[in-house]
PDB file of C-alpha atoms (C1' of nucleotides) in Angstrom:
ATOM      1  CA  MET U   1      45.924-111.947 -33.090  1.00 40.00           C
ATOM      2  CA  GLU U   2      42.225-110.323 -32.394  1.00 32.00           C
ATOM      3  CA  ILE U   3      43.848-107.695 -29.976  1.00 30.00           C
ATOM      4  CA  PHE U   4      44.129-105.404 -33.088  1.00 33.00           C
ATOM      5  CA  GLU U   5      40.904-105.552 -34.388  1.00 32.00           C
ATOM      6  CA  GLY U   6      40.162-104.495 -31.224  1.00 29.00           C
ATOM      7  CA  PHE U   7      41.899-101.652 -31.236  1.00 34.00           C
ATOM      8  CA  PHE U   8      39.887-100.121 -33.644  1.00 32.00           C
ATOM      9  CA  HIS U   9      36.842 -99.639 -31.708  1.00 31.00           C
ATOM     10  CA  GLY U  10      36.719 -97.354 -28.856  1.00 30.00           C
ATOM     11  CA  LEU U  11      39.726 -95.454 -30.133  1.00 32.00           C
ATOM     12  CA  SER U  12      38.256 -92.074 -31.285  1.00 32.00           C
ATOM     13  CA  SER U  13      36.546 -91.978 -27.991  1.00 32.00           C
ATOM     14  CA  SER U  14      40.125 -91.164 -26.445  1.00 34.00           C
ATOM     15  CA  SER U  15      41.652 -88.628 -28.232  1.00 34.00           C
ATOM     16  CA  SER U  16      41.549 -86.083 -25.553  1.00 35.00           C
ATOM     17  CA  SER U  17      43.579 -83.696 -27.291  1.00 36.00           C
ATOM     18  CA  SER U  18      45.701 -83.521 -24.142  1.00 36.00           C
ATOM     19  CA  SER U  19      49.218 -85.136 -24.439  1.00 36.00           C
ATOM     20  CA  SER U  20      49.624 -86.050 -20.898  1.00 36.00           C
ATOM     21  CA  SER U  21      53.320 -86.809 -20.123  1.00 36.00           C
ATOM     22  CA  THR U  22      52.746 -90.231 -19.124  1.00 38.00           C
ATOM     23  CA  SER U  23      54.954 -92.931 -20.356  1.00 38.00           C
ATOM     24  CA  LEU U  24      53.396 -95.678 -21.977  1.00 42.00           C
ATOM     25  CA  SER U  25      55.393 -98.937 -21.647  1.00 40.00           C
ATOM     26  CA  LEU U  26      55.346-100.392 -25.166  1.00 43.00           C
ATOM     27  CA  ASN U  27      58.155-103.435 -25.049  1.00 39.00           C
ATOM     28  CA  LEU U  28      58.696-104.864 -28.732  1.00 41.00           C
ATOM     29  CA  ARG U  29      60.798-107.557 -27.552  1.00 39.00           C
ATOM     30  CA  ASN U  30      62.014-109.250 -30.225  1.00 37.00           C
ATOM     31  CA  SER U  31      61.206-106.374 -32.859  1.00 40.00           C
ATOM     32  CA  LEU U  32      62.167-102.994 -34.417  1.00 39.00           C
ATOM     33  CA  GLY U  33      65.968-104.602 -35.073  1.00 39.00           C
ATOM     34  CA  TYR U  34      67.173-106.207 -32.294  1.00 40.00           C
ATOM     35  CA  GLY U  35      70.060-108.023 -34.003  1.00 39.00           C
ATOM     36  CA  GLU U  36      73.282-108.249 -36.066  1.00 40.00           C
ATOM     37  CA  LEU U  37      71.704-108.638 -39.293  1.00 39.00           C
ATOM     38  CA  GLN U  38      70.258-105.380 -41.394  1.00 40.00           C
ATOM     39  CA  GLY U  39      67.160-105.639 -42.994  1.00 39.00           C
ATOM     40  CA  ASP U  40      65.694-108.531 -41.228  1.00 41.00           C
ATOM     41  CA  ARG U  41      61.964-107.320 -41.318  1.00 38.00           C
ATOM     42  CA  ASP U  42      60.379-110.656 -41.585  1.00 39.00           C
ATOM     43  CA  ASN U  43      60.547-110.973 -37.889  1.00 39.00           C
ATOM     44  CA  GLY U  44      58.989-108.852 -35.111  1.00 41.00           C
ATOM     45  CA  MET U  45      56.073-106.249 -35.455  1.00 46.00           C
ATOM     46  CA  LEU U  46      56.477-105.492 -39.051  1.00 40.00           C
ATOM     47  CA  GLY U  47      56.191-109.234 -40.215  1.00 38.00           C
ATOM     48  CA  LEU U  48      53.546-109.856 -37.388  1.00 38.00           C
ATOM     49  CA  MET U  49      51.311-107.054 -38.685  1.00 41.00           C
ATOM     50  CA  ALA U  50      52.002-107.657 -42.321  1.00 36.00           C
ATOM     51  CA  GLU U  51      50.708-111.277 -41.954  1.00 35.00           C
ATOM     52  CA  MET U  52      47.715-110.240 -39.923  1.00 36.00           C
ATOM     53  CA  GLY U  53      46.555-107.484 -42.410  1.00 35.00           C
ATOM     54  CA  VAL U  54      46.297-104.597 -41.060  1.00 38.00           C
ATOM     55  CA  PRO U  55      42.409-103.229 -41.656  1.00 37.00           C
ATOM     56  CA  GLY U  56      42.051-100.790 -44.857  1.00 35.00           C
ATOM     57  CA  SER U  57      41.073 -98.030 -43.101  1.00 35.00           C
ATOM     58  CA  LEU U  58      44.595 -96.653 -42.433  1.00 36.00           C
ATOM     59  CA  ASN U  59      44.366 -94.430 -45.219  1.00 34.00           C
ATOM     60  CA  ALA U  60      43.204 -91.700 -43.369  1.00 35.00           C
ATOM     61  CA  VAL U  61      46.669 -91.882 -42.507  1.00 39.00           C
ATOM     62  CA  LYS U  62      48.721 -91.191 -45.803  1.00 37.00           C
ATOM     63  CA  ASN U  63      52.341 -92.111 -45.137  1.00 38.00           C
ATOM     64  CA  ASN U  64      53.554 -89.570 -47.922  1.00 36.00           C
ATOM     65  CA  ASP U  65      55.685 -87.611 -45.206  1.00 37.00           C
ATOM     66  CA  LEU U  66      57.630 -91.191 -45.152  1.00 38.00           C
ATOM     67  CA  HIS U  67      60.085 -90.458 -48.238  1.00 36.00           C
ATOM     68  CA  GLU U  68      63.041 -92.713 -47.754  1.00 39.00           C
ATOM     69  CA  ASN U  69      65.926 -91.104 -47.620  1.00 35.00           C
ATOM     70  CA  GLU U  70      68.903 -93.210 -47.831  1.00 36.00           C
ATOM     71  CA  GLY U  71      71.543 -89.744 -48.339  1.00 33.00           C
ATOM     72  CA  LEU U  72      70.799 -88.990 -44.530  1.00 33.00           C
ATOM     73  CA  GLY U  73      74.590 -88.434 -43.765  1.00 34.00           C
ATOM     74  CA  GLY U  74      73.712 -89.160 -40.099  1.00 34.00           C
ATOM     75  CA  THR U  75      76.621 -91.818 -40.466  1.00 37.00           C
ATOM     76  CA  THR U  76      78.804 -89.508 -37.233  1.00 36.00           C
ATOM     77  CA  ALA U  77      81.116 -91.710 -35.771  1.00 36.00           C
ATOM     78  CA  GLY U  78      81.249 -88.892 -33.371  1.00 36.00           C
ATOM     79  CA  THR U  79      84.653 -88.110 -33.801  1.00 38.00           C
ATOM     80  CA  ASP U  80      84.765 -86.131 -36.819  1.00 39.00           C
ATOM     81  CA  GLU U  81      84.702 -82.638 -36.400  1.00 42.00           C
ATOM     82  CA  ARG U  82      81.916 -80.041 -38.193  1.00 41.00           C
ATOM     83  CA  ILE U  83      84.694 -77.667 -39.114  1.00 37.00           C
ATOM     84  CA  GLY U  84      86.990 -80.492 -40.259  1.00 36.00           C
ATOM     85  CA  LYS U  85      83.913 -81.712 -42.441  1.00 39.00           C
ATOM     86  CA  THR U  86      85.867 -84.781 -43.014  1.00 37.00           C
ATOM     87  CA  LYS U  87      82.566 -85.551 -45.032  1.00 39.00           C
ATOM     88  CA  LYS U  88      82.728 -89.650 -44.900  1.00 39.00           C
ATOM     89  CA  GLY U  89      80.458 -89.460 -47.781  1.00 39.00           C
ATOM     90  CA  ASP U  90      82.400 -92.764 -48.702  1.00 41.00           C
ATOM     91  CA  ASN U  91      80.788 -95.418 -46.567  1.00 39.00           C
ATOM     92  CA  ARG U  92      77.390 -93.708 -47.560  1.00 39.00           C
ATOM     93  CA  LYS U  93      76.667 -97.642 -48.663  1.00 44.00           C
ATOM     94  CA  THR U  94      75.715 -98.577 -45.437  1.00 47.00           C
ATOM     95  CA  ARG U  95      72.266 -96.691 -45.636  1.00 50.00           C
ATOM     96  CA  LYS U  96      70.708 -97.940 -42.603  1.00 59.00           C
ATOM     97  CA  PRO U  97      67.271 -99.711 -42.354  1.00 66.00           C
ATOM     98  CA  ARG U  98      64.587 -96.967 -41.705  1.00 73.00           C
ATOM     99  CA  HIS U  99      61.451 -98.827 -40.187  1.00 75.00           C
ATOM    100  CA  ALA U 100      58.367 -96.076 -39.894  1.00 72.00           C
ATOM    101  CA  PHE U 101      55.113 -97.209 -37.870  1.00 75.00           C
ATOM    102  CA  GLN U 102      52.220 -94.852 -36.693  1.00 73.00           C
ATOM    103  CA  THR U 103      50.590 -95.532 -33.139  1.00 71.00           C
ATOM    104  CA  ARG U 104      47.375 -94.188 -31.944  1.00 67.00           C
ATOM    105  CA  SER U 105      48.380 -93.141 -28.828  1.00 63.00           C
ATOM    106  CA  GLN U 106      47.604 -90.163 -26.210  1.00 58.00           C
ATOM    107  CA  VAL U 107      51.031 -90.181 -25.295  1.00 57.00           C
ATOM    108  CA  ASP U 108      53.839 -88.805 -27.521  1.00 56.00           C
ATOM    109  CA  ILE U 109      56.886 -90.894 -25.734  1.00 57.00           C
ATOM    110  CA  LEU U 110      56.493 -94.511 -26.245  1.00 61.00           C
ATOM    111  CA  ASP U 111      58.402 -96.378 -24.315  1.00 65.00           C
ATOM    112  CA  ASP U 112      59.531 -99.443 -26.187  1.00 68.00           C
ATOM    113  CA  GLY U 113      62.097-100.935 -23.505  1.00 75.00           C
ATOM    114  CA  TYR U 114      65.142 -99.017 -24.617  1.00 81.00           C
ATOM    115  CA  ARG U 115      66.558 -95.862 -23.434  1.00 84.00           C
ATOM    116  CA  TRP U 116      66.427 -92.874 -25.244  1.00 88.00           C
ATOM    117  CA  ARG U 117      68.187 -89.450 -25.109  1.00 91.00           C
ATOM    118  CA  LYS U 118      66.584 -86.654 -27.137  1.00 93.00           C
ATOM    119  CA  TYR U 119      69.281 -84.696 -28.892  1.00 93.00           C
ATOM    120  CA  GLY U 120      67.246 -82.434 -30.805  1.00 92.00           C
ATOM    121  CA  GLN U 121      63.579 -80.940 -32.126  1.00 92.00           C
ATOM    122  CA  LYS U 122      62.676 -79.517 -35.210  1.00 91.00           C
ATOM    123  CA  ALA U 123      59.670 -77.558 -36.721  1.00 89.00           C
ATOM    124  CA  VAL U 124      58.636 -79.921 -39.625  1.00 87.00           C
ATOM    125  CA  LYS U 125      57.008 -78.157 -42.489  1.00 86.00           C
ATOM    126  CA  ASN U 126      53.186 -78.709 -43.111  1.00 82.00           C
ATOM    127  CA  ASN U 127      53.009 -79.798 -39.498  1.00 81.00           C
ATOM    128  CA  LYS U 128      52.409 -77.632 -36.296  1.00 81.00           C
ATOM    129  CA  PHE U 129      53.839 -80.423 -34.116  1.00 86.00           C
ATOM    130  CA  PRO U 130      57.249 -80.395 -33.574  1.00 88.00           C
ATOM    131  CA  ARG U 131      59.861 -83.702 -34.331  1.00 91.00           C
ATOM    132  CA  SER U 132      61.734 -84.826 -31.586  1.00 92.00           C
ATOM    133  CA  TYR U 133      64.860 -86.851 -32.171  1.00 92.00           C
ATOM    134  CA  TYR U 134      66.186 -89.540 -29.762  1.00 92.00           C
ATOM    135  CA  ARG U 135      69.139 -91.820 -29.985  1.00 90.00           C
ATOM    136  CA  CYS U 136      69.302 -94.805 -27.536  1.00 88.00           C
ATOM    137  CA  THR U 137      71.976 -94.578 -24.905  1.00 85.00           C
ATOM    138  CA  HIS U 138      72.814 -97.868 -24.812  1.00 84.00           C
ATOM    139  CA  GLN U 139      76.459 -97.490 -25.686  1.00 78.00           C
ATOM    140  CA  GLY U 140      78.069 -98.491 -28.794  1.00 77.00           C
ATOM    141  CA  CYS U 141      74.141 -98.865 -30.199  1.00 79.00           C
ATOM    142  CA  ASN U 142      73.583 -95.328 -32.054  1.00 77.00           C
ATOM    143  CA  VAL U 143      70.468 -96.354 -33.045  1.00 84.00           C
ATOM    144  CA  LYS U 144      67.693 -93.441 -33.616  1.00 89.00           C
ATOM    145  CA  LYS U 145      64.119 -92.920 -33.986  1.00 89.00           C
ATOM    146  CA  GLN U 146      62.129 -89.933 -34.329  1.00 89.00           C
ATOM    147  CA  VAL U 147      58.831 -89.465 -33.162  1.00 87.00           C
ATOM    148  CA  GLN U 148      56.357 -87.254 -34.581  1.00 85.00           C
ATOM    149  CA  ARG U 149      52.480 -86.083 -34.228  1.00 83.00           C
ATOM    150  CA  LEU U 150      50.519 -85.679 -37.044  1.00 79.00           C
ATOM    151  CA  THR U 151      48.461 -82.572 -37.690  1.00 71.00           C
ATOM    152  CA  ARG U 152      46.139 -84.238 -39.815  1.00 70.00           C
ATOM    153  CA  ASP U 153      45.250 -86.539 -36.695  1.00 74.00           C
ATOM    154  CA  GLU U 154      46.618 -85.606 -33.977  1.00 70.00           C
ATOM    155  CA  GLY U 155      45.904 -88.544 -32.150  1.00 77.00           C
ATOM    156  CA  ILE U 156      48.665 -90.391 -34.156  1.00 79.00           C
ATOM    157  CA  VAL U 157      52.021 -90.469 -33.031  1.00 81.00           C
ATOM    158  CA  GLU U 158      54.676 -91.741 -36.035  1.00 83.00           C
ATOM    159  CA  THR U 159      57.364 -93.116 -34.950  1.00 85.00           C
ATOM    160  CA  THR U 160      60.719 -94.266 -36.812  1.00 85.00           C
ATOM    161  CA  TYR U 161      63.373 -96.066 -36.161  1.00 84.00           C
ATOM    162  CA  GLU U 162      66.819 -95.969 -37.740  1.00 83.00           C
ATOM    163  CA  GLY U 163      69.583 -98.553 -37.276  1.00 80.00           C
ATOM    164  CA  LEU U 164      69.372-101.949 -35.136  1.00 76.00           C
ATOM    165  CA  HIS U 165      70.035-102.459 -31.770  1.00 73.00           C
ATOM    166  CA  SER U 166      72.971-104.429 -31.041  1.00 70.00           C
ATOM    167  CA  HIS U 167      72.068-104.985 -27.048  1.00 77.00           C
ATOM    168  CA  PRO U 168      68.710-106.869 -25.692  1.00 71.00           C
ATOM    169  CA  ILE U 169      66.412-104.723 -24.077  1.00 67.00           C
ATOM    170  CA  GLN U 170      65.926-104.533 -20.765  1.00 58.00           C
ATOM    171  CA  LYS U 171      62.503-104.206 -19.877  1.00 57.00           C
ATOM    172  CA  THR U 172      59.693-107.184 -19.756  1.00 54.00           C
ATOM    173  CA  ASN U 173      56.856-106.889 -22.426  1.00 52.00           C
ATOM    174  CA  ASP U 174      54.377-108.781 -20.133  1.00 50.00           C
ATOM    175  CA  ASN U 175      51.980-105.864 -20.467  1.00 53.00           C
ATOM    176  CA  PHE U 176      52.469-105.883 -23.932  1.00 54.00           C
ATOM    177  CA  GLU U 177      48.390-106.690 -24.428  1.00 51.00           C
ATOM    178  CA  HIS U 178      47.688-103.903 -22.224  1.00 52.00           C
ATOM    179  CA  ILE U 179      49.821-101.520 -23.962  1.00 55.00           C
ATOM    180  CA  LEU U 180      48.539-102.585 -27.529  1.00 57.00           C
ATOM    181  CA  SER U 181      44.280-101.924 -25.744  1.00 51.00           C
ATOM    182  CA  GLN U 182      45.569 -98.574 -25.699  1.00 52.00           C
ATOM    183  CA  MET U 183      46.934 -97.646 -28.789  1.00 56.00           C
ATOM    184  CA  GLN U 184      46.417 -98.459 -32.417  1.00 56.00           C
ATOM    185  CA  ILE U 185      49.646 -99.531 -34.693  1.00 56.00           C
ATOM    186  CA  TYR U 186      49.548 -98.672 -38.265  1.00 58.00           C
ATOM    187  CA  THR U 187      52.601-100.229 -40.080  1.00 58.00           C
ATOM    188  CA  SER U 188      54.908 -98.679 -42.900  1.00 52.00           C
ATOM    189  CA  SER U 189      58.346 -99.708 -44.440  1.00 50.00           C
ATOM    190  CA  LEU U 190      60.674 -97.776 -45.884  1.00 50.00           C
TER     191      LEU U 190
ATOM    192  C1'  DC Y   1      75.574 -84.764  -8.958  1.00 63.62           C
ATOM    193  C1'  DG Y   2      74.348 -87.114 -13.100  1.00 63.62           C
ATOM    194  C1'  DG Y   3      71.994 -87.895 -16.687  1.00 63.62           C
ATOM    195  C1'  DC Y   4      68.589 -86.019 -19.146  1.00 63.62           C
ATOM    196  C1'  DT Y   5      66.144 -82.051 -21.860  1.00 63.62           C
ATOM    197  C1'  DT Y   6      66.227 -77.859 -23.828  1.00 63.62           C
ATOM    198  C1'  DT Y   7      66.971 -74.841 -27.528  1.00 63.62           C
ATOM    199  C1'  DG Y   8      69.323 -72.199 -30.469  1.00 63.62           C
ATOM    200  C1'  DA Y   9      72.994 -72.357 -34.046  1.00 63.62           C
ATOM    201  C1'  DC Y  10      75.562 -75.030 -37.184  1.00 63.62           C
ATOM    202  C1'  DC Y  11      76.282 -78.024 -41.334  1.00 63.62           C
ATOM    203  C1'  DC Y  12      74.735 -79.741 -45.633  1.00 63.62           C
ATOM    204  C1'  DG Y  13      71.674 -81.285 -49.514  1.00 63.62           C
ATOM    205  C1'  DC Y  14      68.587 -79.587 -52.709  1.00 63.62           C
ATOM    206  C1'  DG Y  15      66.127 -76.726 -55.593  1.00 63.62           C
ATOM    207  C1'  DC Y  16      65.778 -72.143 -57.560  1.00 63.62           C
TER     208       DC Y  16
ATOM    209  C1'  DG S   1      74.778 -68.373 -54.728  1.00 63.62           C
ATOM    210  C1'  DC S   2      71.020 -68.193 -52.084  1.00 63.62           C
ATOM    211  C1'  DG S   3      67.169 -70.171 -49.278  1.00 63.62           C
ATOM    212  C1'  DC S   4      64.873 -73.484 -47.201  1.00 63.62           C
ATOM    213  C1'  DG S   5      64.484 -77.923 -44.828  1.00 63.62           C
ATOM    214  C1'  DG S   6      66.122 -81.190 -42.206  1.00 63.62           C
ATOM    215  C1'  DG S   7      69.267 -83.764 -39.009  1.00 63.62           C
ATOM    216  C1'  DT S   8      72.660 -82.752 -35.422  1.00 63.62           C
ATOM    217  C1'  DC S   9      75.593 -80.543 -31.877  1.00 63.62           C
ATOM    218  C1'  DA S  10      76.297 -78.459 -27.460  1.00 63.62           C
ATOM    219  C1'  DA S  11      76.250 -75.628 -23.615  1.00 63.62           C
ATOM    220  C1'  DA S  12      73.050 -74.589 -20.442  1.00 63.62           C
ATOM    221  C1'  DG S  13      69.611 -75.619 -17.521  1.00 63.62           C
ATOM    222  C1'  DC S  14      66.310 -79.010 -14.804  1.00 63.62           C
ATOM    223  C1'  DC S  15      65.247 -83.098 -12.159  1.00 63.62           C
ATOM    224  C1'  DG S  16      65.537 -86.677  -9.609  1.00 63.62           C
TER     225       DG S  16
END
DNA sequence: CGGCTTTGACCCGCGC
DNA sequence: GCGCGGGTCAAAGCCG
């Protein structure tokens, strides 16, 4: 997979600090947890990058911001009322896998083939760019993701996926290589 | 007109 | 207890 090797050249030239809103189509078919099992990190993108050996130049992107947060009581089934505060602390054991990776791209929204609905945006400490919260629009699929652009290198977008899709992707991934030629993927598992 | 984004409020955990 | 930081809700507006 020399494509990844290819990215690292000609990247720095394209950081034109313009966050154009053209949607970039990144289609990762069999990655990002499409499946029933949890924690199947061996396949898909993460495993792919793990075995191809991401070059060590990514120390510029310290993922000290990526701290695993298992509590994350976001397991709202959508039925509980805030006022009632049923606070389902019991099923905290069902922690969801969270996969974060960083892509060097000029666009904020990396379309990975799923349909996402934005449900929030917050300013993050130590970052001048806000973090966006998305949820998969597919029925019964409450996969969430966060997209955040780093202050240190505004050419890098950090995407954190939480949960596993229970439905197939709908788009094709034939232009995957074309996408890869436009961005640089870092990896991190948490 | 329906789906999505925007955006302020709300909630909650945690540290002081 | 209070403030802060982060995550979510939901009403209103936008847009194809």
